[in-house]
Short mmCIF file of N, CA, C and O in Angstrom, two decimals:
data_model
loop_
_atom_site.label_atom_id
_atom_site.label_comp_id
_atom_site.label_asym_id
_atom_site.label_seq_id
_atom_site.Cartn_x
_atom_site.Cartn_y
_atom_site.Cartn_z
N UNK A 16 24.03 39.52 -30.73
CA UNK A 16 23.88 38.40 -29.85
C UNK A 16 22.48 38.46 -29.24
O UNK A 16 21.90 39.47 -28.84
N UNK A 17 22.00 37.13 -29.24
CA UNK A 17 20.22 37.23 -28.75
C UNK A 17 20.33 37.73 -27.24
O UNK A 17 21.42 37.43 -26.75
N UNK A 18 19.71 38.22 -26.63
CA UNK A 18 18.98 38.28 -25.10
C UNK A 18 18.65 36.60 -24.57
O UNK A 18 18.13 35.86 -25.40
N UNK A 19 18.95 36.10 -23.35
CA UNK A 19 18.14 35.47 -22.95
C UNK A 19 18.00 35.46 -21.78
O UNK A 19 18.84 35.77 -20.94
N UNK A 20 16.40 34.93 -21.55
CA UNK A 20 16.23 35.31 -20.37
C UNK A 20 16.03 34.53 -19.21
O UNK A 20 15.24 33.60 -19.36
N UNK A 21 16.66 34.72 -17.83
CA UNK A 21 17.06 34.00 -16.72
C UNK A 21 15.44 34.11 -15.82
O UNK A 21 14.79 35.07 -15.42
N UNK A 22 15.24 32.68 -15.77
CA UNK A 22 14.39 32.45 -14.99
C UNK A 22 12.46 32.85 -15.20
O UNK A 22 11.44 32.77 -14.51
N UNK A 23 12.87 33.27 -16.56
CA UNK A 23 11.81 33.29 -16.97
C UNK A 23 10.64 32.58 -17.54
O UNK A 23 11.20 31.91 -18.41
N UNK A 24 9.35 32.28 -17.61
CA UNK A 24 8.58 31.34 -17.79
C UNK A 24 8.32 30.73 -19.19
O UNK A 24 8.20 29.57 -19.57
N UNK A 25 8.25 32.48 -20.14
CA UNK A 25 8.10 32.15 -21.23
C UNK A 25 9.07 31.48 -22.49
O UNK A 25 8.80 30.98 -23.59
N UNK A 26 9.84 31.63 -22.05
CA UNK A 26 11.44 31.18 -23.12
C UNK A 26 11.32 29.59 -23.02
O UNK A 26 10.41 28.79 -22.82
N UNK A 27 12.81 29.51 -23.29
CA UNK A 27 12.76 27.64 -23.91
C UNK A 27 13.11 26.77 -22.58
O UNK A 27 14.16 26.63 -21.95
N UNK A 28 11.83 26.26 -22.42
CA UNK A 28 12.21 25.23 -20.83
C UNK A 28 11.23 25.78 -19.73
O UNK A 28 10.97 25.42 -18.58
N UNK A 29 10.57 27.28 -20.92
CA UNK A 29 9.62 27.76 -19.40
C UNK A 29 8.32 27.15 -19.97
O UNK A 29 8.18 26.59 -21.06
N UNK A 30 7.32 27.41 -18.93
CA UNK A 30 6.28 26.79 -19.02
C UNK A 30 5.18 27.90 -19.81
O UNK A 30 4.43 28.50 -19.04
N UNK A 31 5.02 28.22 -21.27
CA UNK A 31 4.51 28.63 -22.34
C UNK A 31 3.01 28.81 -21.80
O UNK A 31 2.43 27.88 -21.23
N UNK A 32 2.54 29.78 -21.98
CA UNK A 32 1.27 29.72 -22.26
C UNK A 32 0.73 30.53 -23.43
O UNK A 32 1.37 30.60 -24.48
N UNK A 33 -0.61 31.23 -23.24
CA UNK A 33 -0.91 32.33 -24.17
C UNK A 33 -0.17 33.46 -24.47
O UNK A 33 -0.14 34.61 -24.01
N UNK A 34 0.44 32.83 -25.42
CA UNK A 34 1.81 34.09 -26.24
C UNK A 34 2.99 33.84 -25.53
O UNK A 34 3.78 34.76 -25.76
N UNK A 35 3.64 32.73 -24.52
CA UNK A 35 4.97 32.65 -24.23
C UNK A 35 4.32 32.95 -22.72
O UNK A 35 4.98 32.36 -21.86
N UNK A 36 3.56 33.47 -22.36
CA UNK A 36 3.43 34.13 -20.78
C UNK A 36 2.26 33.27 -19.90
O UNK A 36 1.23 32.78 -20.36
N UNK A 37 2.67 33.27 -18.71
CA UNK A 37 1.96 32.41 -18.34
C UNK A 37 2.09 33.26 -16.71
O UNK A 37 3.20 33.69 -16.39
N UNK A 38 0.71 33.49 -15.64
CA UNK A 38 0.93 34.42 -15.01
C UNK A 38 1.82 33.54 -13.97
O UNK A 38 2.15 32.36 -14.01
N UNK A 39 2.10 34.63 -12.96
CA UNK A 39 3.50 34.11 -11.69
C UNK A 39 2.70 33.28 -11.00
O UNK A 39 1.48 33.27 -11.22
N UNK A 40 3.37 32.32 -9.90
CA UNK A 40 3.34 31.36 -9.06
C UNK A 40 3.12 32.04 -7.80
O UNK A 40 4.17 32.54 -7.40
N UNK A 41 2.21 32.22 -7.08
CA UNK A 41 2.50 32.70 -6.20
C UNK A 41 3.38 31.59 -4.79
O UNK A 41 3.61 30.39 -4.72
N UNK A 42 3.58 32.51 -4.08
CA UNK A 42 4.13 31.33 -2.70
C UNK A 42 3.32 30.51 -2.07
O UNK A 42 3.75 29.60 -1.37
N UNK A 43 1.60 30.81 -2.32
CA UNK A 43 0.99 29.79 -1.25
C UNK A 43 0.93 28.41 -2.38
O UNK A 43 0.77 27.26 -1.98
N UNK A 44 1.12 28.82 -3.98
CA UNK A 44 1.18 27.80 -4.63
C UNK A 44 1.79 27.13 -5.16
O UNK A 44 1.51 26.10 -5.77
N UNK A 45 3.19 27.92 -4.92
CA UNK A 45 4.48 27.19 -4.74
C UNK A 45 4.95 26.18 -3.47
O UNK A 45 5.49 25.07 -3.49
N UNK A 46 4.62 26.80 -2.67
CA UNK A 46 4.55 25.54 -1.27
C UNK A 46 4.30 24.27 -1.59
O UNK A 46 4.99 23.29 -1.83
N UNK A 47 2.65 24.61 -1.53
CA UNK A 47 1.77 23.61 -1.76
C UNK A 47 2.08 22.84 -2.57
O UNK A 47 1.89 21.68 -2.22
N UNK A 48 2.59 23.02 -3.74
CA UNK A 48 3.20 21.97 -4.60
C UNK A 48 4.27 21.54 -4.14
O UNK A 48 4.22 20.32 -4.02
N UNK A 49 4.86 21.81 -3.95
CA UNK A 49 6.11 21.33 -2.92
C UNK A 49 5.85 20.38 -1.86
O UNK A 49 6.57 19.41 -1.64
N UNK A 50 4.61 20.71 -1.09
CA UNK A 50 4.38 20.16 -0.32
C UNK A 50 3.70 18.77 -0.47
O UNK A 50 3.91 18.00 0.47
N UNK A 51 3.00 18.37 -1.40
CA UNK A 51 2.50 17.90 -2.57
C UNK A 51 3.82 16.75 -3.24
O UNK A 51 3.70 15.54 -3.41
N UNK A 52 4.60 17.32 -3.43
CA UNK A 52 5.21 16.27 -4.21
C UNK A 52 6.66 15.90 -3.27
O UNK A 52 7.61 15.42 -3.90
N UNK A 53 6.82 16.11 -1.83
CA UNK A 53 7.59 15.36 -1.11
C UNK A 53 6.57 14.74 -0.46
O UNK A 53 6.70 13.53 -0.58
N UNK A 54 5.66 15.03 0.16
CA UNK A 54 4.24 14.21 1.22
C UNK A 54 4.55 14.46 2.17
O UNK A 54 4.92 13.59 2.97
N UNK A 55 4.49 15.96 2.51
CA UNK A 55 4.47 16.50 3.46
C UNK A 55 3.06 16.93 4.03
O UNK A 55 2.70 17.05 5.20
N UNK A 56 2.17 17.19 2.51
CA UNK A 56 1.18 17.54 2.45
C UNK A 56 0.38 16.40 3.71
O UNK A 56 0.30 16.96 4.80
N UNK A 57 -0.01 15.44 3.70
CA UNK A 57 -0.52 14.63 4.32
C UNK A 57 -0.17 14.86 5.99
O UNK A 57 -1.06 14.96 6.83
N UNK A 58 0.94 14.90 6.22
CA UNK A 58 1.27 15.14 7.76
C UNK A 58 1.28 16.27 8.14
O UNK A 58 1.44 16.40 9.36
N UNK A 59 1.14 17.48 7.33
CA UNK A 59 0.93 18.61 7.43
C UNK A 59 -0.99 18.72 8.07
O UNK A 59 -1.46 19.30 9.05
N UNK A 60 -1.43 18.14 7.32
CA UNK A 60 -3.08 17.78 7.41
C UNK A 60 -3.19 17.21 8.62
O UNK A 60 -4.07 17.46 9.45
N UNK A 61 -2.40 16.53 8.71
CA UNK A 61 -2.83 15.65 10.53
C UNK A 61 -2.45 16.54 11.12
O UNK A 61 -3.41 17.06 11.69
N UNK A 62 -1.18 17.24 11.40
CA UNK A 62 -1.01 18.10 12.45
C UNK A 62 -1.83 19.38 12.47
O UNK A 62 -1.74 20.14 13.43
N UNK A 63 -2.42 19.57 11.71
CA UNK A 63 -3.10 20.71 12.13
C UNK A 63 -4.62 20.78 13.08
O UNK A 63 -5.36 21.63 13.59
N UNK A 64 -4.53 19.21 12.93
CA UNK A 64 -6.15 18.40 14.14
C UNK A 64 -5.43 19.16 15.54
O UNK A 64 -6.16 19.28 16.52
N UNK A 65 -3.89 19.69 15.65
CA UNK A 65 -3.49 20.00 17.21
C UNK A 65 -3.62 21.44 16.82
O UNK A 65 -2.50 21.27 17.30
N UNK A 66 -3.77 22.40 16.53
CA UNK A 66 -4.47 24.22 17.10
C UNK A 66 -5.92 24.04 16.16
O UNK A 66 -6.66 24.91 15.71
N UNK A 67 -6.03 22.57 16.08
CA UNK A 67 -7.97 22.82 15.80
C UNK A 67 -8.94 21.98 16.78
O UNK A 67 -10.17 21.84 16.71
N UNK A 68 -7.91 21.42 17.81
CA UNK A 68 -8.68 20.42 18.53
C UNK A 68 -9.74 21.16 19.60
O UNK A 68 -10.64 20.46 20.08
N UNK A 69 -9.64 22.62 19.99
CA UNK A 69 -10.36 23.24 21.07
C UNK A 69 -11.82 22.91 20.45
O UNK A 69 -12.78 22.31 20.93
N UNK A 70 -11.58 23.69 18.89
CA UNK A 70 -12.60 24.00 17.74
C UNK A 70 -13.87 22.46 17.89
O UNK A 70 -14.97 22.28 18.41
N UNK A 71 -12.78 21.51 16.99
CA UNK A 71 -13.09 20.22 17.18
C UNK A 71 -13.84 19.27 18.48
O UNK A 71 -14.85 18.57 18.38
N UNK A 72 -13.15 19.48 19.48
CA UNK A 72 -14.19 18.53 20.60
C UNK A 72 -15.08 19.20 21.70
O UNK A 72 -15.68 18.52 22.54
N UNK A 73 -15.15 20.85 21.65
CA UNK A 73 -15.32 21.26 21.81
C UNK A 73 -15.09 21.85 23.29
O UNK A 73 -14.39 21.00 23.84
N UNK A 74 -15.34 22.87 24.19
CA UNK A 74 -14.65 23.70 25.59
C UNK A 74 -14.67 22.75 26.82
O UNK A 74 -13.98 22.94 27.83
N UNK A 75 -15.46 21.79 26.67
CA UNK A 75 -15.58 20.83 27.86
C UNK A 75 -14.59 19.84 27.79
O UNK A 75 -14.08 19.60 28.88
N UNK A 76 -14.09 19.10 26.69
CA UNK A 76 -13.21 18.41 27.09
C UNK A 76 -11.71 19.13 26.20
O UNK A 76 -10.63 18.56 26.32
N UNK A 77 -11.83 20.23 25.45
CA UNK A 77 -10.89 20.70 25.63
C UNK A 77 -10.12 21.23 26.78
O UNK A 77 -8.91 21.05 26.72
N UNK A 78 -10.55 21.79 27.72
CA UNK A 78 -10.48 21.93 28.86
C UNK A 78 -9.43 20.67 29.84
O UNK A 78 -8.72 20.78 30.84
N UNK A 79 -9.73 19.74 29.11
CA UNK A 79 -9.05 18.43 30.34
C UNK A 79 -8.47 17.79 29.36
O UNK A 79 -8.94 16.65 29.40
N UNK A 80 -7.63 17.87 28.41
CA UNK A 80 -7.49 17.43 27.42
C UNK A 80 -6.22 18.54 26.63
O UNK A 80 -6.44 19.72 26.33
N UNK A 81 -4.93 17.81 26.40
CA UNK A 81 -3.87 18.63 25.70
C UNK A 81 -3.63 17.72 24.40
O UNK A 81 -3.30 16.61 24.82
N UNK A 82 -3.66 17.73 23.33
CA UNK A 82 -3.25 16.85 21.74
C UNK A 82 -1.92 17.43 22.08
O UNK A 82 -1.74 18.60 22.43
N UNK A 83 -0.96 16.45 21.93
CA UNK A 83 0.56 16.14 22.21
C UNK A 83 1.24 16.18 20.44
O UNK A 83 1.85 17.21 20.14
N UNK A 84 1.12 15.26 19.53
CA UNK A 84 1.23 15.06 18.38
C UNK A 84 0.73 14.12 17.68
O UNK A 84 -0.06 13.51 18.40
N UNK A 85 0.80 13.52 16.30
CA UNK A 85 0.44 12.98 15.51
C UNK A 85 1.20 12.05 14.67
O UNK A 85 1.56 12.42 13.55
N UNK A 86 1.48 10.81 15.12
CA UNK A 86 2.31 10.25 14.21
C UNK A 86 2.24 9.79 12.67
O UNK A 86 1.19 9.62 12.05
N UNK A 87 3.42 9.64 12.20
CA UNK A 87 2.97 9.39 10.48
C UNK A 87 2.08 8.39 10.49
O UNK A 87 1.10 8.73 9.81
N UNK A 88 1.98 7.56 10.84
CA UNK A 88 0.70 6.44 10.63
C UNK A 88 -0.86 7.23 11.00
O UNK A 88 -1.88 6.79 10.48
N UNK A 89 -0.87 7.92 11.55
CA UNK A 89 -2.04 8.92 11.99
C UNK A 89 -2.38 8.59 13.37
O UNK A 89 -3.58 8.34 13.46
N UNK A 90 -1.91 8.52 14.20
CA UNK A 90 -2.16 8.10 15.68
C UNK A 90 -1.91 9.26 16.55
O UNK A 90 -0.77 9.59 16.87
N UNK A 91 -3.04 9.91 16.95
CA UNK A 91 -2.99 10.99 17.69
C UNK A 91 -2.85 10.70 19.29
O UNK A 91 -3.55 9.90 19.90
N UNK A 92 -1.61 11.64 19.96
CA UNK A 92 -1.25 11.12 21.15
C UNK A 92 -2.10 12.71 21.60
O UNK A 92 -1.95 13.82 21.09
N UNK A 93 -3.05 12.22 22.79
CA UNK A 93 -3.77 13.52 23.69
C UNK A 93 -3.24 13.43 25.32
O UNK A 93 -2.46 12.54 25.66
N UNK A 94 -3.48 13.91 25.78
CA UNK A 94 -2.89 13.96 27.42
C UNK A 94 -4.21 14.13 27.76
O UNK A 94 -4.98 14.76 27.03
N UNK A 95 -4.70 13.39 29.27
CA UNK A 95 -5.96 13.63 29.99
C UNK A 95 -5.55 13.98 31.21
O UNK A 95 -4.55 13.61 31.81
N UNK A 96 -6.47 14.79 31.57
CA UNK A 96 -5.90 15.45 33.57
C UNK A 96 -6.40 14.54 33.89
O UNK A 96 -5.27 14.08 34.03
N UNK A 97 -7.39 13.29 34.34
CA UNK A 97 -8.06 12.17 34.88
C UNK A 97 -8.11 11.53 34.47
O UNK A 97 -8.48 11.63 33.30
N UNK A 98 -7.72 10.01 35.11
CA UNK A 98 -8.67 9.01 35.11
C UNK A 98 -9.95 8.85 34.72
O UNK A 98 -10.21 8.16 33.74
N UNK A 99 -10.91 9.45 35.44
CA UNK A 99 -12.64 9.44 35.08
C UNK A 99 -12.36 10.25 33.71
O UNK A 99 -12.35 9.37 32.85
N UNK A 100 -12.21 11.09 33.29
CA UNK A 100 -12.00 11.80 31.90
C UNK A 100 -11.45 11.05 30.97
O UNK A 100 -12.04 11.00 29.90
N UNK A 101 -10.09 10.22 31.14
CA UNK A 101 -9.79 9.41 30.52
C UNK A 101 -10.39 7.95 29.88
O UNK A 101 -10.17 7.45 28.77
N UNK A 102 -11.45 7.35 31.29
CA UNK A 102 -12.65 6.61 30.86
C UNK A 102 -13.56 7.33 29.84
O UNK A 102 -13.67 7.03 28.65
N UNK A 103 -14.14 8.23 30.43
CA UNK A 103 -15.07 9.02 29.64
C UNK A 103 -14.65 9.35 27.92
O UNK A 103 -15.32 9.21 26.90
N UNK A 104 -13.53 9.72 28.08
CA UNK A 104 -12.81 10.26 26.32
C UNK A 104 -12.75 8.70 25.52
O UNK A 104 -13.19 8.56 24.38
N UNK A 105 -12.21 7.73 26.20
CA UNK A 105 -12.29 5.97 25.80
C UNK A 105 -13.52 5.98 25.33
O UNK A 105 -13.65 5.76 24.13
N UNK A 106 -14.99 6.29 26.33
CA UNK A 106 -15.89 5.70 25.39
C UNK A 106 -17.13 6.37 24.48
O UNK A 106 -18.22 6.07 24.00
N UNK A 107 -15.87 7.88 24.63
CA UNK A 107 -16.88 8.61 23.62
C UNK A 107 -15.99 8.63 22.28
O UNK A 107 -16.56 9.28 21.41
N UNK A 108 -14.98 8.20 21.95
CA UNK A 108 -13.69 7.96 21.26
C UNK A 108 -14.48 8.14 19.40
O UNK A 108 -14.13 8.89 18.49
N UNK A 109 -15.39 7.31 19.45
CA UNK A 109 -15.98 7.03 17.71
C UNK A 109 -16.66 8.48 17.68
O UNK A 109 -16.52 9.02 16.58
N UNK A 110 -17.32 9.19 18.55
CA UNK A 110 -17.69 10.52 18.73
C UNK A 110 -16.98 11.80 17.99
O UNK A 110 -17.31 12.74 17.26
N UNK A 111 -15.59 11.16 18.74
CA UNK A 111 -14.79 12.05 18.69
C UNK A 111 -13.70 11.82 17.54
O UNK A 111 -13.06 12.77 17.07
N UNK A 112 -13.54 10.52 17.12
CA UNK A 112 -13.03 10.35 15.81
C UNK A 112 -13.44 11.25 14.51
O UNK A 112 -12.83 11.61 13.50
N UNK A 113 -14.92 11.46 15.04
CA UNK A 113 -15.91 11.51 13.55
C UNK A 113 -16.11 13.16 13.69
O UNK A 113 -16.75 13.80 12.86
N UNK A 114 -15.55 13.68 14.71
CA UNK A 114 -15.64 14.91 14.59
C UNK A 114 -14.36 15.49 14.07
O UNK A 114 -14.34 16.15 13.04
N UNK A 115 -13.37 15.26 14.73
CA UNK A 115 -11.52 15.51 13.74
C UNK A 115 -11.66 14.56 12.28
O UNK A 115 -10.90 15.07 11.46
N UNK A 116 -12.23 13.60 11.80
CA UNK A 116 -12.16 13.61 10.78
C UNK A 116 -13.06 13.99 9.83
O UNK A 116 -13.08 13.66 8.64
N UNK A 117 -14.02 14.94 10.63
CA UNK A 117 -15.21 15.34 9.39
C UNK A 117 -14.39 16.49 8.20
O UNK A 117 -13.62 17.42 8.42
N UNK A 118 -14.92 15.94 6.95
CA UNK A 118 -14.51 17.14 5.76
C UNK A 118 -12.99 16.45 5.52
O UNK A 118 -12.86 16.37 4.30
N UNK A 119 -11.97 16.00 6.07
CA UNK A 119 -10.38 15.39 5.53
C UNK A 119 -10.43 14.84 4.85
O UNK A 119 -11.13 13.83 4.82
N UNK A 120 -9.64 15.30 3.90
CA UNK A 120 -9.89 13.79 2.63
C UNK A 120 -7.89 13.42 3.44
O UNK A 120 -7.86 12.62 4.38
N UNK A 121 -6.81 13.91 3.07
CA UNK A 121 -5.53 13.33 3.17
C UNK A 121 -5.15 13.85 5.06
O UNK A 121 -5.28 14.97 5.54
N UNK A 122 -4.89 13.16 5.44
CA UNK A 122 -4.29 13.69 6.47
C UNK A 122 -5.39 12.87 7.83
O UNK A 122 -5.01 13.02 8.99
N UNK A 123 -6.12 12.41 7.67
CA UNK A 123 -6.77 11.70 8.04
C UNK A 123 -6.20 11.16 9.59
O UNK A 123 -5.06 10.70 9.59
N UNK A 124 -6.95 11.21 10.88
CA UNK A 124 -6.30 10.27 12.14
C UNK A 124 -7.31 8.90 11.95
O UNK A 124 -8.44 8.64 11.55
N UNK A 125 -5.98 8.12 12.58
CA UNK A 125 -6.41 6.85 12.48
C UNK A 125 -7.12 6.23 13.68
O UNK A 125 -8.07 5.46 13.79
N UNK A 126 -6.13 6.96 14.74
CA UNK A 126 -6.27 6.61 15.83
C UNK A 126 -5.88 7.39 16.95
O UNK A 126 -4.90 8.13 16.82
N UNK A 127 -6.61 7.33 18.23
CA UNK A 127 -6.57 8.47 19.22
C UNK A 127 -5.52 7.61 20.81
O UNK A 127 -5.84 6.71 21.58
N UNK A 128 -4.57 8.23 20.73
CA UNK A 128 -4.11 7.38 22.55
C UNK A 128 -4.41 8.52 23.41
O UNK A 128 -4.09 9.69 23.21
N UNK A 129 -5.19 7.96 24.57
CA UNK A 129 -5.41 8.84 25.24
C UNK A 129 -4.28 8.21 26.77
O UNK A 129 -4.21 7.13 27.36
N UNK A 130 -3.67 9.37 26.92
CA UNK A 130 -2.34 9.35 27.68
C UNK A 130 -2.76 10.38 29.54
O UNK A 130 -3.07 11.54 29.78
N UNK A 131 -2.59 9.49 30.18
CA UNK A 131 -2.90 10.48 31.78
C UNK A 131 -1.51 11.54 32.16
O UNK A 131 -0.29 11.45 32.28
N UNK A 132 -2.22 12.22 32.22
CA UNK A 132 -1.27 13.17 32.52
C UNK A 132 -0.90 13.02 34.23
O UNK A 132 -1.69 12.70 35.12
N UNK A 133 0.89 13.41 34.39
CA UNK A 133 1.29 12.87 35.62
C UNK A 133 0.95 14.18 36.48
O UNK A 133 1.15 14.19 37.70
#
């Protein structure tokens, strides 16, 4: 009776390469494809503008300034400690667009609400 083998790459249905073998998948590239083919990938990309926003707008208005979340359409909700800060973040806004979206190709924000904090 033949051997066959469970879960293996090279046999019939696996994915063949040079001589039947083809090297392992690792997990960051198993995700990723995963992540990839539900479209997670994309909202995964926006949310990560929130533990890069200190990076991004840098200590001064990180400082007065909390990123809340990111909705699927790309609309980033931020919290402001002020009024005057809240003017100020309004009309430095294209500034600050062009800095969270420098280098993104998927995951992209569309748009920033800037929200007063109570």
């Amino acid at each position: 009776m033949a051997e066959r083998k469970v879960g293996g790459r090279g046999g019939p249905g696996g994915r063949g390469g040079r001589g039947g073998r083809s090297r392992p998948t690792t997990v960051g590239e198993a995700l990723n494809s995963y992540l990839a083919k539900s479209g997670l990938a994309q909202r995964l990309a926006q949310a990560q503008v929130i533990p890069d926003w200190p990076r991004l707008v840098g200590p001064q208005i990180a400082r007065v300034t909390v990123p809340e979340s990111v909705s699927p359409d790309g609309t980033l909700f931020v919290r402001v400690a002020t009024s005057p800060w809240m003017n100020e973040l309004q009309l430095m806004a294209p500034q600050i667009m062009a800095a969270i979206n420098a280098g993104r190709g998927p995951g992209r924000i569309k748009t920033v609400r800037w929200l007063l904090s109570h």
